[in-house]
XYZ file of C-alpha atoms in Angstrom:
569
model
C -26.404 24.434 4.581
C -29.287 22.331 2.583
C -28.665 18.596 2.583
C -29.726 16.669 -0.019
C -30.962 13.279 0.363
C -31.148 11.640 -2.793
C -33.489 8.792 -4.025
C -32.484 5.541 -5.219
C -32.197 6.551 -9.050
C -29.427 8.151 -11.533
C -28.040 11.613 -10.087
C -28.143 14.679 -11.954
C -24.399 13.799 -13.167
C -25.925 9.935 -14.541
C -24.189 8.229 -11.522
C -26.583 6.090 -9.385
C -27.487 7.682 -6.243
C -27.382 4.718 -4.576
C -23.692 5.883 -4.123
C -24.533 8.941 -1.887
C -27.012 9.369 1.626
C -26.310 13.502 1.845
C -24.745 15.982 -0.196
C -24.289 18.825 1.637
C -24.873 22.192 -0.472
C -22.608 23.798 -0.145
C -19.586 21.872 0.761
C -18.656 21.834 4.379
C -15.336 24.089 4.892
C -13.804 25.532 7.773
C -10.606 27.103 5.807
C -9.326 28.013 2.216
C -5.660 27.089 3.170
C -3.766 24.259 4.723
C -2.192 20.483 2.998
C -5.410 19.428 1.811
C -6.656 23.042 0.578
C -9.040 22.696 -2.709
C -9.292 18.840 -2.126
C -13.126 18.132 -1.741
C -13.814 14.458 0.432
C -16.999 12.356 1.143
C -17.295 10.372 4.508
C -19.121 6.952 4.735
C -22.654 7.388 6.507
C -21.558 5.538 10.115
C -18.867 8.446 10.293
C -20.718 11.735 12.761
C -20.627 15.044 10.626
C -22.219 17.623 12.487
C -25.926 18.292 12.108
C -25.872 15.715 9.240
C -27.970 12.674 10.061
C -26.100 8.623 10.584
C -28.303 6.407 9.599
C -25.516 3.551 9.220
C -27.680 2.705 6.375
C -30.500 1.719 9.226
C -33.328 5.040 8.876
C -34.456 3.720 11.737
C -31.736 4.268 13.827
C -30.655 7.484 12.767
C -29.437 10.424 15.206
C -27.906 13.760 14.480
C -24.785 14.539 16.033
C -23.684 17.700 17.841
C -20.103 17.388 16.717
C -17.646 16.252 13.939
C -16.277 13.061 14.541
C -12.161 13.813 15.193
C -11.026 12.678 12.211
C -13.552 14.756 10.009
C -12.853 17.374 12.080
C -8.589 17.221 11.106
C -9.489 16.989 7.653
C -11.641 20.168 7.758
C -9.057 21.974 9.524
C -6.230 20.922 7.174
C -8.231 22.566 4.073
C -10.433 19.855 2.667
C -13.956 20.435 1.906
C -16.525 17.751 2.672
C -19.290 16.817 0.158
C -21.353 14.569 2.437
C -21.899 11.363 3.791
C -21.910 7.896 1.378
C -23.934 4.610 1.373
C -22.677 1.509 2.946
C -23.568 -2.451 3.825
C -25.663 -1.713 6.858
C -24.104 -1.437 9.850
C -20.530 -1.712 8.328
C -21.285 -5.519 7.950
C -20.649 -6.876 4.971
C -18.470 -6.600 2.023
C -20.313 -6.274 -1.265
C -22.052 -3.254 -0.949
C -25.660 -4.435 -1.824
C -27.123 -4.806 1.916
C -29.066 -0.547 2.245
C -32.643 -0.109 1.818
C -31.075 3.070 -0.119
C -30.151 0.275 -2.383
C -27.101 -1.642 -4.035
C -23.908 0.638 -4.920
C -22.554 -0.615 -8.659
C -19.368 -1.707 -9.750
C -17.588 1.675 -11.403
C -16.879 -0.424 -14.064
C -19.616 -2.691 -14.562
C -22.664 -1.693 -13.312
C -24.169 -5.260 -12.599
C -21.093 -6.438 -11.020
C -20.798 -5.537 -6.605
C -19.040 -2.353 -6.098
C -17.477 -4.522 -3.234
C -18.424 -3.402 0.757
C -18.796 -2.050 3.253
C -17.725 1.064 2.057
C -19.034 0.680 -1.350
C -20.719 4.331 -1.572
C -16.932 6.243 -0.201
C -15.482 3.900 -3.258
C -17.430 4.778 -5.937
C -17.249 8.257 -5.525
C -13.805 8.026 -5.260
C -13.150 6.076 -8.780
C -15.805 8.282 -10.721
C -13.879 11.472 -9.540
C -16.984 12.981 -7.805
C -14.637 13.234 -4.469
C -10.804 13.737 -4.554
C -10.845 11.221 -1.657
C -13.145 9.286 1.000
C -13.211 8.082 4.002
C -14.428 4.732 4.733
C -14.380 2.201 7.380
C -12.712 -1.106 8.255
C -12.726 -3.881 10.069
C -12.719 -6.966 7.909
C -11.483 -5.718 4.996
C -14.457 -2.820 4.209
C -11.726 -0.473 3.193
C -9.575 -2.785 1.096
C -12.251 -5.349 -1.251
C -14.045 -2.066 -2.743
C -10.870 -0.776 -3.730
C -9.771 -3.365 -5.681
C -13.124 -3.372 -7.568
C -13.002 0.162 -8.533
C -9.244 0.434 -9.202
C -8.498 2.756 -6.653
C -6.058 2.767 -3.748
C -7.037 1.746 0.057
C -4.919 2.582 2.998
C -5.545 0.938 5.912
C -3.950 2.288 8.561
C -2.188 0.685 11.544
C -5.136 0.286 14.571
C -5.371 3.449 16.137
C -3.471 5.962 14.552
C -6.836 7.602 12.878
C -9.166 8.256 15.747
C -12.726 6.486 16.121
C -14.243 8.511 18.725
C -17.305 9.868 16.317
C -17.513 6.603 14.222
C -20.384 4.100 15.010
C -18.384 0.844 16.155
C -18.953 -2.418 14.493
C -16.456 -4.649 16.759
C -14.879 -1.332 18.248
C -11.243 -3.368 19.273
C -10.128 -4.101 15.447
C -12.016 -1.003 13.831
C -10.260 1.382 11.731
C -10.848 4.145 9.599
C -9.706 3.785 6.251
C -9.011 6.487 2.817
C -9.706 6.093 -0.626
C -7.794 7.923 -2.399
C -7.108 7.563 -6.488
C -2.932 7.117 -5.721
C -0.916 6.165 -3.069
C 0.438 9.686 -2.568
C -2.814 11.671 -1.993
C -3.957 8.606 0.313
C -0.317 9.210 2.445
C -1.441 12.862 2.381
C -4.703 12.343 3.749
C -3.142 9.861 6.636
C -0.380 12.801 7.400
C -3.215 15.179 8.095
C -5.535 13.116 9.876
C -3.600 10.695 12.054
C -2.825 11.888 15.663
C -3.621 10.482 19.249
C -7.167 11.398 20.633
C -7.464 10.832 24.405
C -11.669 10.967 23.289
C -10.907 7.072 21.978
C -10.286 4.735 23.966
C -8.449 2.596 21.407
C -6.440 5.254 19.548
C -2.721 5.143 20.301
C 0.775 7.186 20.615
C 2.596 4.860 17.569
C 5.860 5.567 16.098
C 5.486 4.963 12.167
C 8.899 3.598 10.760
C 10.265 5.890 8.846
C 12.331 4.477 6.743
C 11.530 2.790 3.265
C 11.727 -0.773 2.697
C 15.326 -1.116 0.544
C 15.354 -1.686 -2.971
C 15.637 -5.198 -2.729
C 12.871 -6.672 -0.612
C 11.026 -9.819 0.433
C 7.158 -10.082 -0.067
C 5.694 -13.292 1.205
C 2.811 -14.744 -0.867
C 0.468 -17.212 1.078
C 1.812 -20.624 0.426
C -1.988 -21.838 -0.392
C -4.688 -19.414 -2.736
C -8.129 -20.436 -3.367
C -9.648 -18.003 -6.287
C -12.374 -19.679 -5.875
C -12.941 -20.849 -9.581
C -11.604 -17.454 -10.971
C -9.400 -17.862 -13.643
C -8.951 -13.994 -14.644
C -7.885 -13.041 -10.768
C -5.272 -15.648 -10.437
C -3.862 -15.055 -14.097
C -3.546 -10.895 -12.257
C -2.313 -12.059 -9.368
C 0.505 -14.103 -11.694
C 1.553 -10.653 -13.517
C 1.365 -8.567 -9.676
C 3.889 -10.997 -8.471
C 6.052 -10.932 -11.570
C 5.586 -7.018 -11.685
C 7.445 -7.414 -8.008
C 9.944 -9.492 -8.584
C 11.029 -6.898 -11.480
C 10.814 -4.223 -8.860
C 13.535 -5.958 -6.634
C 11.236 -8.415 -4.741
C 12.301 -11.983 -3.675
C 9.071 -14.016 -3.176
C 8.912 -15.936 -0.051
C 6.327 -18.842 0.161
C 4.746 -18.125 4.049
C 2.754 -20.388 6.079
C -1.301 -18.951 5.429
C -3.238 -21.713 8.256
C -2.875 -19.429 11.108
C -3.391 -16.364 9.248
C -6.892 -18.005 7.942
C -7.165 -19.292 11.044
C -7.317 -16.118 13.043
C -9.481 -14.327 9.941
C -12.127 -17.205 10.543
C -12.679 -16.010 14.505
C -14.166 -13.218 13.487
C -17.481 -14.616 12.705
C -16.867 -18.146 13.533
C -16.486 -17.650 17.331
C -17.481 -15.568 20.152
C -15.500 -12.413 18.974
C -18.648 -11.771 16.760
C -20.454 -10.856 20.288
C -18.401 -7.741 19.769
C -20.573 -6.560 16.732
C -23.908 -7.028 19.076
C -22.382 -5.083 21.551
C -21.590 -2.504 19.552
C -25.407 -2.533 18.832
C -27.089 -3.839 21.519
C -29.354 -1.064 22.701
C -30.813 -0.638 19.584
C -30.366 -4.161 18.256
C -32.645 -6.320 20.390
C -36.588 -6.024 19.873
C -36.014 -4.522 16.150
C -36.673 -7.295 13.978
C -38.292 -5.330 11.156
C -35.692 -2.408 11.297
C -32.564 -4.133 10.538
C -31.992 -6.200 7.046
C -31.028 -9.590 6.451
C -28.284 -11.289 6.557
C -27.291 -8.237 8.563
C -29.408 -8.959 11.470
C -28.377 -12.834 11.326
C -25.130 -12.209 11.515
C -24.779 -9.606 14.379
C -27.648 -11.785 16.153
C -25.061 -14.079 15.979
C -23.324 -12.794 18.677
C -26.028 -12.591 21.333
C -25.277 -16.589 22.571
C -21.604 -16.206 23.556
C -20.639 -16.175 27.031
C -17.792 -14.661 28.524
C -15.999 -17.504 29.170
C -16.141 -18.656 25.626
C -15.114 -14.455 24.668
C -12.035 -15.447 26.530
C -11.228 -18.803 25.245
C -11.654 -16.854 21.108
C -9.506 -14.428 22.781
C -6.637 -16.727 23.831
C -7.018 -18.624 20.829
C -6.319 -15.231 18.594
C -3.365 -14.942 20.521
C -1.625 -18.048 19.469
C -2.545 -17.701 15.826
C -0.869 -14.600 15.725
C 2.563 -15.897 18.188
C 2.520 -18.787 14.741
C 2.316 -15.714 12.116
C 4.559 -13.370 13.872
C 7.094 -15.344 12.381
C 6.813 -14.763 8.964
C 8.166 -11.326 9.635
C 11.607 -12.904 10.106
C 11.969 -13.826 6.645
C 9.887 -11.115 4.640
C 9.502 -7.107 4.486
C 5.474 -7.378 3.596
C 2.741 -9.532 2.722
C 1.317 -9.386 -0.612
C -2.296 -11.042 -1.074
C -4.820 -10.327 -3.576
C -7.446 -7.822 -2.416
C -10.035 -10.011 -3.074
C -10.052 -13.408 -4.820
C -12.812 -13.055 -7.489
C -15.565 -11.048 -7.877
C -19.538 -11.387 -8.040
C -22.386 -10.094 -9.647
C -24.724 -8.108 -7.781
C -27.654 -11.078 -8.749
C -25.192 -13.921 -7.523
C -24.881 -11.855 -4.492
C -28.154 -11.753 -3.671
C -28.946 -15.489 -4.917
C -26.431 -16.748 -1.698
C -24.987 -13.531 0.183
C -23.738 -14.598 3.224
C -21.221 -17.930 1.525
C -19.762 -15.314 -1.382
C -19.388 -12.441 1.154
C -17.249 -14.722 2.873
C -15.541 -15.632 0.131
C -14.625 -11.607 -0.931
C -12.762 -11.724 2.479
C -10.412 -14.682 2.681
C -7.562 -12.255 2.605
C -8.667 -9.359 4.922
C -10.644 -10.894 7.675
C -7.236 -11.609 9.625
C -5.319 -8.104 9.145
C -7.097 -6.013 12.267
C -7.149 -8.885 14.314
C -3.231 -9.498 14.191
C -2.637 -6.051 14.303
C -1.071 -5.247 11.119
C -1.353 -2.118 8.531
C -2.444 -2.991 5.198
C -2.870 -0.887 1.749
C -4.709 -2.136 -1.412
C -3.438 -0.863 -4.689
C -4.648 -1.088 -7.986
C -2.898 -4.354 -10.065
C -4.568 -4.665 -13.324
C -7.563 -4.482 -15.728
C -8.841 -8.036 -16.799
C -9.483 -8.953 -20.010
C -13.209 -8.785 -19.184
C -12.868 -5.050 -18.182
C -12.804 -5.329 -14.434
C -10.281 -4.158 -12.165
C -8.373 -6.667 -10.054
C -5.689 -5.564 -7.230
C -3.430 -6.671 -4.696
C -2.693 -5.618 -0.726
C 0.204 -5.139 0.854
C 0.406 -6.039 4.753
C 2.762 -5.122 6.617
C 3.272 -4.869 10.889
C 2.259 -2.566 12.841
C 3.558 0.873 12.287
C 4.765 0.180 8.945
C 1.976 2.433 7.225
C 4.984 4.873 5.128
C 6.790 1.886 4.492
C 3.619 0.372 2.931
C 2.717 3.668 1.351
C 6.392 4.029 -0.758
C 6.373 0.208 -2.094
C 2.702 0.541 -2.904
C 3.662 3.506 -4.844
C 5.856 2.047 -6.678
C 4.165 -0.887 -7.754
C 1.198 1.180 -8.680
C 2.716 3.470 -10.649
C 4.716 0.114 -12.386
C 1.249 -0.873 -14.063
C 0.660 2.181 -16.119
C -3.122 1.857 -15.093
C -4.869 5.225 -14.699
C -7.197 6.969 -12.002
C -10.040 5.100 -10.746
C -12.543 4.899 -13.706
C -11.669 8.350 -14.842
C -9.208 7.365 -17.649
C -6.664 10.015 -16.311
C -3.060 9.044 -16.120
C -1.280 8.801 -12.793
C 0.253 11.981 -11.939
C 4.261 11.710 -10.929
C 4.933 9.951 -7.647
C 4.776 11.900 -4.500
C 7.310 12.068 -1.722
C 6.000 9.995 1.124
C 5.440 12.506 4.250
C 6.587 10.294 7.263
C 9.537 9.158 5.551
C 12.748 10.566 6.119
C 15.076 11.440 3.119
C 16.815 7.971 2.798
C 20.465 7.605 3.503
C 22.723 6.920 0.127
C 26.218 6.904 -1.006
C 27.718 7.618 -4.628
C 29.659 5.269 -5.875
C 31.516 5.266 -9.285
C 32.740 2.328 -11.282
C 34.917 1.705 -14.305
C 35.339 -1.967 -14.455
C 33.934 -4.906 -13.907
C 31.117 -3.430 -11.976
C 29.242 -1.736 -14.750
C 26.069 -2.663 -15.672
C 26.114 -6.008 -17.387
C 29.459 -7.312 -16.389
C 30.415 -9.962 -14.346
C 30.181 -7.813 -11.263
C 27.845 -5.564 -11.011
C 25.471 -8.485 -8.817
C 27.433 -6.707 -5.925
C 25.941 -3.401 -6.639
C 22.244 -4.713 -7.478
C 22.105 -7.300 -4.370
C 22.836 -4.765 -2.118
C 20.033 -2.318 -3.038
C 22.287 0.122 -5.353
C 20.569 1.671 -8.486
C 22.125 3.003 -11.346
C 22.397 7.273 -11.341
C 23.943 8.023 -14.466
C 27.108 7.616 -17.322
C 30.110 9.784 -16.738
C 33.007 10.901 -17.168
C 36.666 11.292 -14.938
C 38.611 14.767 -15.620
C 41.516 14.222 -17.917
C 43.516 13.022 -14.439
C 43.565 9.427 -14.805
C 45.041 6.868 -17.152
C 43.370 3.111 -17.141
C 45.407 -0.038 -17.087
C 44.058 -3.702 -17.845
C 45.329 -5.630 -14.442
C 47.066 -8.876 -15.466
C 46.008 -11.801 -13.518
C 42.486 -10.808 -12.157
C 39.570 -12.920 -11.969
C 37.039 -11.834 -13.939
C 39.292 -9.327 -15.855
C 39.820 -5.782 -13.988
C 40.780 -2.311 -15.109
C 42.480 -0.473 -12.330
C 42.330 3.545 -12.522
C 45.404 5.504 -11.710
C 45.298 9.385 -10.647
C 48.424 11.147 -12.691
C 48.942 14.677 -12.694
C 46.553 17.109 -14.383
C 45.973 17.014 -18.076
C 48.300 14.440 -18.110
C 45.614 11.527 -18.294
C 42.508 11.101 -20.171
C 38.744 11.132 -19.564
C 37.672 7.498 -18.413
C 34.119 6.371 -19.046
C 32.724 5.423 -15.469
C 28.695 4.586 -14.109
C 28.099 6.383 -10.490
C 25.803 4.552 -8.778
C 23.916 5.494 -5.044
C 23.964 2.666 -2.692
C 21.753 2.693 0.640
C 24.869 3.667 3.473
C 24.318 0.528 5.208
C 25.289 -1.442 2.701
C 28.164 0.595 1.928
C 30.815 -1.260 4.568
C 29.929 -4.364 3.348
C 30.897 -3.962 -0.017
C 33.962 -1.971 0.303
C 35.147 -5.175 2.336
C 34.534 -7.000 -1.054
C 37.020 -5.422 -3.110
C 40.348 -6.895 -3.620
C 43.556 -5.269 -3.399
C 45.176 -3.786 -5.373
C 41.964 -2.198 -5.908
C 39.897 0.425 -3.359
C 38.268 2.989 -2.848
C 39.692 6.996 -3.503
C 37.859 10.580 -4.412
C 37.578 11.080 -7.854
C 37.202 14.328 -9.746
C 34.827 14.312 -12.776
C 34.728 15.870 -16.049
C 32.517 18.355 -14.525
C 34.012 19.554 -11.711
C 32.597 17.767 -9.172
C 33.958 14.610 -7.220
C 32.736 11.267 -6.187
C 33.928 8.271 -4.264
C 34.819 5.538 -6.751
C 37.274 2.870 -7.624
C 41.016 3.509 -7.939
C 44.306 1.339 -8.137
C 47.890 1.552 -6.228
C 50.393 2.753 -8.572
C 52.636 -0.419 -8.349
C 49.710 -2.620 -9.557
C 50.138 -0.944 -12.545
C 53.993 -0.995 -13.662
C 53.187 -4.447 -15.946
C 49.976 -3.838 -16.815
C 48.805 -2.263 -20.158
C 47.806 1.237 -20.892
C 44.198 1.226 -21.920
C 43.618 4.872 -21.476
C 43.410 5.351 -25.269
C 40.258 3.541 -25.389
C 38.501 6.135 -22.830
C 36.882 3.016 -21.231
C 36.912 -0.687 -19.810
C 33.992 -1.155 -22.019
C 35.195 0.042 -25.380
C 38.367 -1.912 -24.431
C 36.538 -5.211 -24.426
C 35.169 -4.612 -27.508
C 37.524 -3.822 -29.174
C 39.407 -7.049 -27.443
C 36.055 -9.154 -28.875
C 36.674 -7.457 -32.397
C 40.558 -8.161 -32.420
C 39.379 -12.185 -31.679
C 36.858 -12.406 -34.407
């Protein structure tokens, strides 16, 4: 194996180099088969790849490991190939991607614009299809903010269900490794591979995902206060993302944000930053020159805590997140922008450490509560740059995440990364469980558009298809009813004619509920279709329909109204 350590200047393809640390010629492979067989992945230089130097962005501190780190090591064995290892903010703090001496990672889009951090190199590799996927890293938000500047998706995953061990910590408790994948599926592919308890990290964890899909009709909380921070572009996006949801089958729910800023703000703002010079310490103390600025302000940061004051952060965590818990009660997810605005790699520079806090105002909190998050692509602005949104959800709700993310991405027509390639068809989410449904036909009142049909849409029911009943059935108009109701009789074979019906799949849950809506002399029987095949839908007792008319000549409830409309006029 050569590695290849590139210099600060455009790659032999024209994309900065700034992007990569090592290539590895050839790619690494252990196999030629397995669920992520042909895929070829890059891994973010604080991540240990055997015999390949981490430098964490920091030459100084580099060491070459004797063994994969675990999660490298389940990719490799699943198939994938891995290209090498990608710049980052040094140390995994920041997230802008301009703080390496191997130098600033661009925008995919916009060269002079941040590629966003601390994963910026895993990102742009990602969105200029040089890698079919990446892992970075994250524990403020380092897998989520570069995403949404390169229009690519970010999954990251409930704390501990990718292993650590191998991955240099920046505040080991709330870190996370994190995929960047161009869709939702291939990231959900990437997580069914590589997640898995490792008794080798002391953090990882035995979770059960939920494995069930949020319904059709969910609740997304927004934040009930956003700051854009002067950017006009992101909050028009954010606008269109929420109206994009609510056409999806989202309710918007207004949530309380203080104590989820109020938790993201410990991070740095209080003595859990002592974590990050732990994580460090041996190396940190007595290397002024080695280590960058702000990078070594902000980890020196942590050096003046006592433990007493670790505690009292600690405690204080703890009741921010009893006062956000609560949201959960009324919504399915969170949906926040990814980031807020973003910055030029000059403005970045000109005051780094107030705009980097800025790109986080809707990540910091995420690890530290404990929750899964995903960043999806949202939109392209008007001045060409990508803008997206994150969904949050609670811990153990990473599929969940993964098939509403889907959908939503796949709503805004957008294409791969800066590739220009379309989305490929949705995939099936792999820790999901084939949903439970019923099929429901109706003839009457519960079509699509009448006064009814509310019944069907509240409860999560989408529309299949248009058919047909065998020539078994005759349709009456029911006198009396409230809104105006066909009711479908069974006769004997032939004897009838084909009524127009819409079947309908309901989740089962909601199946009791509205059977116990409908009124007699109406319910619920097996119907045989013009094709052969049968299907639980409406029918009527045979009493109701001695007075009432004989519609069956119109072959429909609909055509009869019509014609009713046309009789008026």
């Amino acid at each position: 194996m050569v590695q290849l350590r590139l210099p600060v200047q455009p790659d032999r393809d024209g994309s900065p180099a700034a992007a990569w640390i090592v290539r590895t010629e050839p790619p690494i492979a252990l196999r030629d088969e397995g669920p992520l067989a042909g895929l070829r992945f890059a891994v973010k230089d604080n991540i240990d790849v055997e015999d390949v130097a981490t430098t964490a962005a920091c030459p100084a501190f580099s060491y070459r490991p004797q063994r994969h780190a675990s999660v490298v090591q389940r990719l490799l064995a699943a198939g994938a190939r891995l290209l090498g290892k990608t710049n980052l903010d040094q140390f995994a703090c920041g997230l802008n991607g301009t703080r390496s001496p191997y130098g600033a990672v661009p925008n995919a889009f916009n060269p002079a614009y941040v590629c966003g951090g601390s994963s910026s190199g895993s990102a742009y590799v990602v969105a200029t299809g040089q890698a079919d996927f990446a892992l970075g890293t994250d524990t403020a938000g380092s897998g989520r903010v570069p995403a949404g500047f390169n229009n690519i998706v970010g999954l990251k995953p409930s704390k501990g269900l990718l292993s650590t061990r191998g991955v240099l910590p920046a505040a080991q408790s709330v870190d996370c490794v994190s995929i960047f994948a161009p869709t939702v599926g291939m990231a959900a592919r990437v997580l069914q591979a590589a997640h898995g308890h490792d008794p080798e990290d002391p953090y990882s964890r035995k979770l059960k995902l939920v494995d069930r899909p949020f319904p059709a009709r969910f609740r997304f909380g927004v934040p009930d206060r956003l700051n854009f921070f002067g950017d006009e572009l992101s909050r028009l996006a954010f606008v269109q993302a929420v109206q994009t949801l609510q056409e999806l089958g989202g309710t918007r729910v207004a949530v309380d944000y203080r104590p989820l800023a109020g938790a993201g703000a410990l991070l740095y703002e209080s003595a859990l930053v002592a974590e990050r010079y732990a994580a460090l310490r041996s190396f940190f103390d007595g290397r002024d020159g080695d280590i960058i600025e702000p990078v070594r302000s902000i980890i020196g940061a942590g050096c003046g805590y006592s433990a007493a004051e670790w505690c009292e952060a600690q405690a204080m965590l703890r009741s921010y997140g009893q006062l956000a818990d609560v949201m959960w009660d009324r919504i399915d997810t969170l949906v926040v922008p990814t980031a807020p605005t973003i910055y030029t790699i000059a403005q970045m520079h000109a005051d780094p450490v107030a705009l980097n806090r800025n790109l986080g105002a809707y990540t910091n909190f995420v690890n530290l509560l404990d929750y899964a998050a995903l960043a999806v692509p949202a939109a392209m602005r008007p001045d060409g740059l990508p803008f997206g949104i994150t969904f949050i959800g609670a811990c153990g709700s990473d599929w969940q995440l993964a098939e509403l993310g889907q959908r939503f991405h796949h709503a805004t027509g957008l294409p791969q990364g800066a590739t220009g390639v379309p989305l490929p068809p949705p995939e099936s989410i792999p820790g999901l469980a084939a949903p439970r449904t019923v099929k429901v036909a109706v003839v009457g009142a519960h079509l699509s558009g009448m006064p009814l049909n509310g019944q069907l849409t509240e409860r999560g029911a989408t529309l299949l298809r248009s058919a047909h009943t065998a020539p078994d059935y005759r349709l009456y108009a029911l006198p009396g009813t409230t809104p105006p109701k066909p009711g479908l009789l069974r006769v004997a074979p032939g004897s009838g004619a084909r009524i127009a019906l819409e079947i309908w799949e309901m989740p089962l849950e909601q199946y009791g509920s509205f059977v116990a809506m409908i009124p007699p002399p109406l319910g619920i029987a097996t119907l045989r279709l013009d094709d052969g095949t049968q299907v639980q839908g409406f029918s009527c007792e045979a009493l109701a329909t001695e007075h009432a008319e004989d519609i069956s000549e119109f072959g429909g409830w609909r055509a009869y109204l019509a014609a009713q409309t046309e009789r008026v006029a």
